[in-house]
PDB file of C-alpha atoms and ligand atoms in Angstrom:
ATOM      1  CA  MET N   1      -1.718  18.177  12.236  1.00  0.00           C
ATOM      2  CA  LYS N   2      -5.299  18.349  13.502  1.00  0.00           C
ATOM      3  CA  PRO N   3      -8.258  18.349  11.083  1.00  0.00           C
ATOM      4  CA  LYS N   4     -10.207  21.657  11.123  1.00  0.00           C
ATOM      5  CA  GLU N   5     -13.820  20.701  10.600  1.00  0.00           C
ATOM      6  CA  TYR N   6     -14.050  17.039   9.628  1.00  0.00           C
ATOM      7  CA  LYS N   7     -13.781  16.771   5.777  1.00  0.00           C
ATOM      8  CA  GLU N   8     -13.786  20.563   5.313  1.00  0.00           C
ATOM      9  CA  ASN N   9     -10.271  20.647   3.895  1.00  0.00           C
ATOM     10  CA  LEU N  10     -10.455  17.649   1.554  1.00  0.00           C
ATOM     11  CA  LYS N  11     -10.460  17.542  -2.253  1.00  0.00           C
ATOM     12  CA  VAL N  12     -11.419  14.196  -3.812  1.00  0.00           C
ATOM     13  CA  LEU N  13      -8.605  12.779  -5.939  1.00  0.00           C
ATOM     14  CA  LEU N  14      -9.876   9.248  -6.644  1.00  0.00           C
ATOM     15  CA  SER N  15     -13.525   8.381  -6.062  1.00  0.00           C
ATOM     16  CA  GLU N  16     -14.747   5.148  -4.506  1.00  0.00           C
ATOM     17  CA  GLU N  17     -15.881   3.969  -7.978  1.00  0.00           C
ATOM     18  CA  MET N  18     -12.481   4.681  -9.566  1.00  0.00           C
ATOM     19  CA  LEU N  19     -10.658   2.862  -6.775  1.00  0.00           C
ATOM     20  CA  GLN N  20     -12.935  -0.172  -6.864  1.00  0.00           C
ATOM     21  CA  ARG N  21     -12.816  -0.489 -10.659  1.00  0.00           C
ATOM     22  CA  ARG N  22      -9.020  -0.449 -10.708  1.00  0.00           C
ATOM     23  CA  ILE N  23      -8.720  -2.845  -7.746  1.00  0.00           C
ATOM     24  CA  GLN N  24     -10.946  -5.319  -9.569  1.00  0.00           C
ATOM     25  CA  GLU N  25      -8.562  -5.141 -12.574  1.00  0.00           C
ATOM     26  CA  LEU N  26      -5.493  -5.624 -10.367  1.00  0.00           C
ATOM     27  CA  GLY N  27      -7.097  -8.641  -8.683  1.00  0.00           C
ATOM     28  CA  ALA N  28      -7.921 -10.213 -12.045  1.00  0.00           C
ATOM     29  CA  LYS N  29      -4.332  -9.732 -13.276  1.00  0.00           C
ATOM     30  CA  ILE N  30      -2.860 -11.178 -10.059  1.00  0.00           C
ATOM     31  CA  THR N  31      -5.255 -14.152 -10.346  1.00  0.00           C
ATOM     32  CA  GLN N  32      -3.915 -14.860 -13.861  1.00  0.00           C
ATOM     33  CA  ASP N  33      -0.268 -14.477 -12.873  1.00  0.00           C
ATOM     34  CA  TYR N  34      -0.311 -16.557  -9.669  1.00  0.00           C
ATOM     35  CA  LYS N  35      -2.167 -19.678 -10.839  1.00  0.00           C
ATOM     36  CA  GLY N  36      -0.444 -22.759  -9.368  1.00  0.00           C
ATOM     37  CA  LYS N  37       1.849 -20.685  -7.106  1.00  0.00           C
ATOM     38  CA  LYS N  38       2.124 -20.548  -3.325  1.00  0.00           C
ATOM     39  CA  LEU N  39       0.818 -17.042  -2.910  1.00  0.00           C
ATOM     40  CA  VAL N  40       1.376 -15.209   0.363  1.00  0.00           C
ATOM     41  CA  ILE N  41      -0.011 -11.702   0.575  1.00  0.00           C
ATOM     42  CA  VAL N  42       1.938  -9.480   2.968  1.00  0.00           C
ATOM     43  CA  CYS N  43      -0.144  -6.437   3.863  1.00  0.00           C
ATOM     44  CA  ILE N  44       1.907  -3.454   5.029  1.00  0.00           C
ATOM     45  CA  LEU N  45       0.244  -1.786   8.004  1.00  0.00           C
ATOM     46  CA  LYS N  46      -1.289   0.468   8.693  1.00  0.00           C
ATOM     47  CA  GLY N  47      -1.981   2.265   5.420  1.00  0.00           C
ATOM     48  CA  ALA N  48      -2.636  -0.742   3.149  1.00  0.00           C
ATOM     49  CA  PHE N  49      -5.237  -2.523   5.288  1.00  0.00           C
ATOM     50  CA  MET N  50      -8.282  -1.311   3.362  1.00  0.00           C
ATOM     51  CA  PHE N  51      -6.735  -1.736  -0.086  1.00  0.00           C
ATOM     52  CA  CYS N  52      -5.535  -5.229   0.833  1.00  0.00           C
ATOM     53  CA  ALA N  53      -8.954  -6.268   2.163  1.00  0.00           C
ATOM     54  CA  ASP N  54     -10.624  -5.199  -1.100  1.00  0.00           C
ATOM     55  CA  LEU N  55      -7.865  -6.544  -3.351  1.00  0.00           C
ATOM     56  CA  ILE N  56      -7.807 -10.100  -2.003  1.00  0.00           C
ATOM     57  CA  ARG N  57     -11.569 -10.381  -2.564  1.00  0.00           C
ATOM     58  CA  HIS N  58     -10.760 -10.095  -6.273  1.00  0.00           C
ATOM     59  CA  ILE N  59      -8.007 -12.723  -6.212  1.00  0.00           C
ATOM     60  CA  ASP N  60      -9.689 -16.003  -7.049  1.00  0.00           C
ATOM     61  CA  LEU N  61      -6.935 -18.355  -5.861  1.00  0.00           C
ATOM     62  CA  PRO N  62      -5.874 -20.156  -2.685  1.00  0.00           C
ATOM     63  CA  LEU N  63      -3.678 -17.745  -0.719  1.00  0.00           C
ATOM     64  CA  SER N  64      -2.540 -16.890   2.758  1.00  0.00           C
ATOM     65  CA  CYS N  65      -2.256 -13.468   4.353  1.00  0.00           C
ATOM     66  CA  ASP N  66       0.316 -12.034   6.681  1.00  0.00           C
ATOM     67  CA  PHE N  67       0.898  -8.563   8.101  1.00  0.00           C
ATOM     68  CA  PHE N  68       3.938  -6.374   8.603  1.00  0.00           C
ATOM     69  CA  GLY N  69       3.870  -3.008  10.351  1.00  0.00           C
ATOM     70  CA  VAL N  70       6.226  -0.164   9.587  1.00  0.00           C
ATOM     71  CA  ALA N  71       6.087   3.535  10.389  1.00  0.00           C
ATOM     72  CA  SER N  72       8.195   6.380   9.054  1.00  0.00           C
ATOM     73  CA  TYR N  73       6.089   9.537   9.207  1.00  0.00           C
ATOM     74  CA  GLY N  74       5.249  10.180  12.849  1.00  0.00           C
ATOM     75  CA  ASP N  75       2.645  12.944  12.774  1.00  0.00           C
ATOM     76  CA  SER N  76       4.274  14.781   9.888  1.00  0.00           C
ATOM     77  CA  THR N  77       3.496  14.593   6.152  1.00  0.00           C
ATOM     78  CA  LYS N  78       7.200  14.254   5.307  1.00  0.00           C
ATOM     79  CA  SER N  79       8.984  10.937   5.773  1.00  0.00           C
ATOM     80  CA  SER N  80      11.347  11.064   8.739  1.00  0.00           C
ATOM     81  CA  GLY N  81      13.678   8.716   6.863  1.00  0.00           C
ATOM     82  CA  ILE N  82      13.834   6.551   9.974  1.00  0.00           C
ATOM     83  CA  LEU N  83      11.813   3.357   9.755  1.00  0.00           C
ATOM     84  CA  GLN N  84      10.300   1.699  12.760  1.00  0.00           C
ATOM     85  CA  THR N  85       9.013  -1.881  12.596  1.00  0.00           C
ATOM     86  CA  THR N  86       5.792  -2.152  14.585  1.00  0.00           C
ATOM     87  CA  LEU N  87       4.825  -5.755  13.695  1.00  0.00           C
ATOM     88  CA  ASP N  88       6.676  -8.671  12.092  1.00  0.00           C
ATOM     89  CA  VAL N  89       5.173 -11.416   9.900  1.00  0.00           C
ATOM     90  CA  SER N  90       4.186 -14.512  11.846  1.00  0.00           C
ATOM     91  CA  SER N  91       4.508 -17.180   9.127  1.00  0.00           C
ATOM     92  CA  SER N  92       7.490 -18.597   7.252  1.00  0.00           C
ATOM     93  CA  LEU N  93       7.988 -17.053   3.803  1.00  0.00           C
ATOM     94  CA  GLU N  94      10.541 -19.660   2.731  1.00  0.00           C
ATOM     95  CA  GLY N  95       9.768 -21.048  -0.743  1.00  0.00           C
ATOM     96  CA  LYS N  96       6.627 -18.901  -1.018  1.00  0.00           C
ATOM     97  CA  ASP N  97       5.565 -16.474  -3.733  1.00  0.00           C
ATOM     98  CA  VAL N  98       5.340 -13.282  -1.720  1.00  0.00           C
ATOM     99  CA  LEU N  99       3.251 -10.362  -2.900  1.00  0.00           C
ATOM    100  CA  ILE N 100       3.830  -7.215  -0.839  1.00  0.00           C
ATOM    101  CA  VAL N 101       0.703  -5.060  -0.736  1.00  0.00           C
ATOM    102  CA  GLU N 102       1.472  -1.407   0.000  1.00  0.00           C
ATOM    103  CA  ASP N 103      -0.630   1.759  -0.012  1.00  0.00           C
ATOM    104  CA  VAL N 104       1.802   4.194  -1.619  1.00  0.00           C
ATOM    105  CA  VAL N 105       5.385   4.276  -2.836  1.00  0.00           C
ATOM    106  CA  ASP N 106       6.656   7.798  -2.202  1.00  0.00           C
ATOM    107  CA  THR N 107      10.459   8.142  -1.877  1.00  0.00           C
ATOM    108  CA  GLY N 108      10.792   4.348  -2.186  1.00  0.00           C
ATOM    109  CA  LEU N 109      12.736   4.090   1.059  1.00  0.00           C
ATOM    110  CA  THR N 110      10.182   1.914   2.852  1.00  0.00           C
ATOM    111  CA  ILE N 111       9.757  -0.535   0.012  1.00  0.00           C
ATOM    112  CA  GLU N 112      13.492  -0.847  -0.543  1.00  0.00           C
ATOM    113  CA  TYR N 113      13.871  -1.770   3.120  1.00  0.00           C
ATOM    114  CA  LEU N 114      10.950  -4.224   2.991  1.00  0.00           C
ATOM    115  CA  GLN N 115      12.218  -5.976  -0.129  1.00  0.00           C
ATOM    116  CA  ARG N 116      15.633  -6.433   1.471  1.00  0.00           C
ATOM    117  CA  TYR N 117      14.095  -7.733   4.704  1.00  0.00           C
ATOM    118  CA  PHE N 118      11.695 -10.185   3.021  1.00  0.00           C
ATOM    119  CA  SER N 119      14.443 -11.427   0.644  1.00  0.00           C
ATOM    120  CA  SER N 120      16.405 -12.535   3.700  1.00  0.00           C
ATOM    121  CA  LYS N 121      13.547 -14.966   4.473  1.00  0.00           C
ATOM    122  CA  ASN N 122      14.264 -16.956   1.264  1.00  0.00           C
ATOM    123  CA  PRO N 123      10.944 -16.711  -0.569  1.00  0.00           C
ATOM    124  CA  LYS N 124      10.656 -18.221  -4.066  1.00  0.00           C
ATOM    125  CA  SER N 125       9.678 -14.818  -5.459  1.00  0.00           C
ATOM    126  CA  ILE N 126       8.849 -11.319  -4.242  1.00  0.00           C
ATOM    127  CA  LYS N 127       6.672  -8.845  -6.103  1.00  0.00           C
ATOM    128  CA  LEU N 128       5.108  -5.543  -5.184  1.00  0.00           C
ATOM    129  CA  CYS N 129       1.535  -4.346  -5.560  1.00  0.00           C
ATOM    130  CA  SER N 130       1.025  -0.701  -4.594  1.00  0.00           C
ATOM    131  CA  LEU N 131      -2.225   1.199  -4.889  1.00  0.00           C
ATOM    132  CA  LEU N 132      -0.350   4.452  -5.523  1.00  0.00           C
ATOM    133  CA  LEU N 133       3.012   5.508  -6.913  1.00  0.00           C
ATOM    134  CA  LYS N 134       4.434   9.044  -6.752  1.00  0.00           C
ATOM    135  CA  PRO N 135       7.031   8.908  -9.582  1.00  0.00           C
ATOM    136  CA  LYS N 136       8.270  12.476  -8.945  1.00  0.00           C
ATOM    137  CA  SER N 137       9.133  11.704  -5.301  1.00  0.00           C
ATOM    138  CA  LEU N 138      11.115   8.514  -5.945  1.00  0.00           C
ATOM    139  CA  LYS N 139      14.690   8.626  -4.662  1.00  0.00           C
ATOM    140  CA  GLN N 140      15.645   5.152  -5.884  1.00  0.00           C
ATOM    141  CA  LYS N 141      14.644   2.886  -8.729  1.00  0.00           C
ATOM    142  CA  ILE N 142      11.733   0.761  -7.577  1.00  0.00           C
ATOM    143  CA  GLN N 143       9.877  -1.752  -9.700  1.00  0.00           C
ATOM    144  CA  VAL N 144       6.164  -1.715  -8.907  1.00  0.00           C
ATOM    145  CA  ASP N 145       4.861  -4.924 -10.487  1.00  0.00           C
ATOM    146  CA  TYR N 146       1.190  -4.049  -9.967  1.00  0.00           C
ATOM    147  CA  CYS N 147       0.431  -0.338  -9.683  1.00  0.00           C
ATOM    148  CA  GLY N 148      -3.051   1.078  -9.141  1.00  0.00           C
ATOM    149  CA  PHE N 149      -2.487   4.743  -9.987  1.00  0.00           C
ATOM    150  CA  GLU N 150       0.383   7.150 -10.531  1.00  0.00           C
ATOM    151  CA  ILE N 151      -0.201  10.453  -8.721  1.00  0.00           C
ATOM    152  CA  GLY N 152       1.695  13.727  -8.192  1.00  0.00           C
ATOM    153  CA  ASP N 153       3.858  14.377  -5.160  1.00  0.00           C
ATOM    154  CA  GLU N 154       0.939  15.681  -3.075  1.00  0.00           C
ATOM    155  CA  PHE N 155       0.065  14.219   0.330  1.00  0.00           C
ATOM    156  CA  VAL N 156      -3.088  12.108   0.184  1.00  0.00           C
ATOM    157  CA  VAL N 157      -5.448  10.728   2.818  1.00  0.00           C
ATOM    158  CA  GLY N 158      -8.354   8.303   2.976  1.00  0.00           C
ATOM    159  CA  TYR N 159      -8.942   4.702   1.969  1.00  0.00           C
ATOM    160  CA  GLY N 160      -6.630   3.512   4.769  1.00  0.00           C
ATOM    161  CA  MET N 161      -4.154   6.376   4.530  1.00  0.00           C
ATOM    162  CA  ASP N 162      -3.821   8.974   7.260  1.00  0.00           C
ATOM    163  CA  ALA N 163      -2.590  12.358   8.309  1.00  0.00           C
ATOM    164  CA  ALA N 164      -1.667  12.079  11.995  1.00  0.00           C
ATOM    165  CA  GLN N 165      -3.915   8.960  12.178  1.00  0.00           C
ATOM    166  CA  HIS N 166      -7.015  10.761  10.850  1.00  0.00           C
ATOM    167  CA  TYR N 167      -9.075  10.082   7.702  1.00  0.00           C
ATOM    168  CA  ARG N 168      -8.311   6.362   7.301  1.00  0.00           C
ATOM    169  CA  ASN N 169     -12.055   5.611   7.210  1.00  0.00           C
ATOM    170  CA  LEU N 170     -12.842   7.546   4.010  1.00  0.00           C
ATOM    171  CA  LYS N 171     -14.086   5.391   1.114  1.00  0.00           C
ATOM    172  CA  TYR N 172     -12.242   7.620  -1.378  1.00  0.00           C
ATOM    173  CA  LEU N 173      -8.807   9.179  -1.686  1.00  0.00           C
ATOM    174  CA  ALA N 174      -8.392  12.901  -1.064  1.00  0.00           C
ATOM    175  CA  VAL N 175      -5.756  15.631  -1.045  1.00  0.00           C
ATOM    176  CA  LEU N 176      -5.539  17.873   2.021  1.00  0.00           C
ATOM    177  CA  THR N 177      -6.115  21.479   0.936  1.00  0.00           C
TER     178      THR N 177
HETATM  179  P1  LIG Q 201       8.366   6.124   1.297  1.00  0.00           P
HETATM  180  O1  LIG Q 201       9.255   5.339   2.196  1.00  0.00           O
HETATM  181  O2  LIG Q 201       8.793   7.564   1.203  1.00  0.00           O
HETATM  182  O3  LIG Q 201       8.210   5.492  -0.079  1.00  0.00           O
HETATM  183  O4  LIG Q 201       6.960   6.215   1.979  1.00  0.00           O
HETATM  184  C1  LIG Q 201       6.136   5.163   2.012  1.00  0.00           C
HETATM  185  C2  LIG Q 201       5.199   5.188   3.185  1.00  0.00           C
HETATM  186  O5  LIG Q 201       4.886   6.506   3.643  1.00  0.00           O
HETATM  187  C3  LIG Q 201       3.908   4.585   2.736  1.00  0.00           C
HETATM  188  O6  LIG Q 201       3.891   3.253   3.102  1.00  0.00           O
HETATM  189  C4  LIG Q 201       2.849   5.400   3.435  1.00  0.00           C
HETATM  190  O7  LIG Q 201       2.448   4.721   4.584  1.00  0.00           O
HETATM  191  C5  LIG Q 201       3.492   6.695   3.770  1.00  0.00           C
HETATM  192  N1  LIG Q 201       3.053   7.750   2.816  1.00  0.00           N
HETATM  193  C6  LIG Q 201       3.729   8.216   1.753  1.00  0.00           C
HETATM  194  N2  LIG Q 201       3.035   9.161   1.099  1.00  0.00           N
HETATM  195  C7  LIG Q 201       1.862   9.278   1.769  1.00  0.00           C
HETATM  196  C8  LIG Q 201       0.692  10.089   1.566  1.00  0.00           C
HETATM  197  O8  LIG Q 201       0.571  10.893   0.626  1.00  0.00           O
HETATM  198  N3  LIG Q 201      -0.306   9.918   2.464  1.00  0.00           N
HETATM  199  C9  LIG Q 201      -0.243   9.038   3.509  1.00  0.00           C
HETATM  200  N4  LIG Q 201       0.831   8.257   3.720  1.00  0.00           N
HETATM  201  C10 LIG Q 201       1.878   8.373   2.863  1.00  0.00           C
HETATM  202 MG1  LIG Q 202       2.400   2.274   3.970  1.00  0.00          MG
END
């Protein structure tokens, strides 16, 4: 999918202010919950990079960061159902309190796979923080421990999220019209 005129076909869903206010709240809650723990943030690339960068600035605790890349969409707006790992974590997660930071839980397929994969690395705990959850699209039961916003089953772009690699640089979240 190629954008027509840049930004011409976008409708703002969550403004920069709304996103930042909620991310501040999530960071404060995570700070409370992870005091005294060995927190490792695992940012799921590419979509969560911007959310993760803002979120960790609101977590007032010692922590380390790792990155895991997974792709399932290709250039389409429907999940292909086939997951491709594009980058593995580089640190040991054994005995650590892992917090997966994801952009959006849609069908739940990706996160189910990630939780199974990270569990095999023997962490002390695994929790999930997702900026967005699409409850109507879920195909399996997924527990989102820290959820930014619940949205409808529309395809969204911006704030790290893309359509065919475009729009990741928007400061807000938009629906393609
Ligand atoms: P799931 O496996 O169907 O839950 O899809 C999760 C992944 O698909 C997320 O990590 C996103 O990267 C991507 N995704 C799902 N919905 C959207 C969307 O509306 N916009 C952009 N990416 C999305
Ligand atoms: Mg993602």
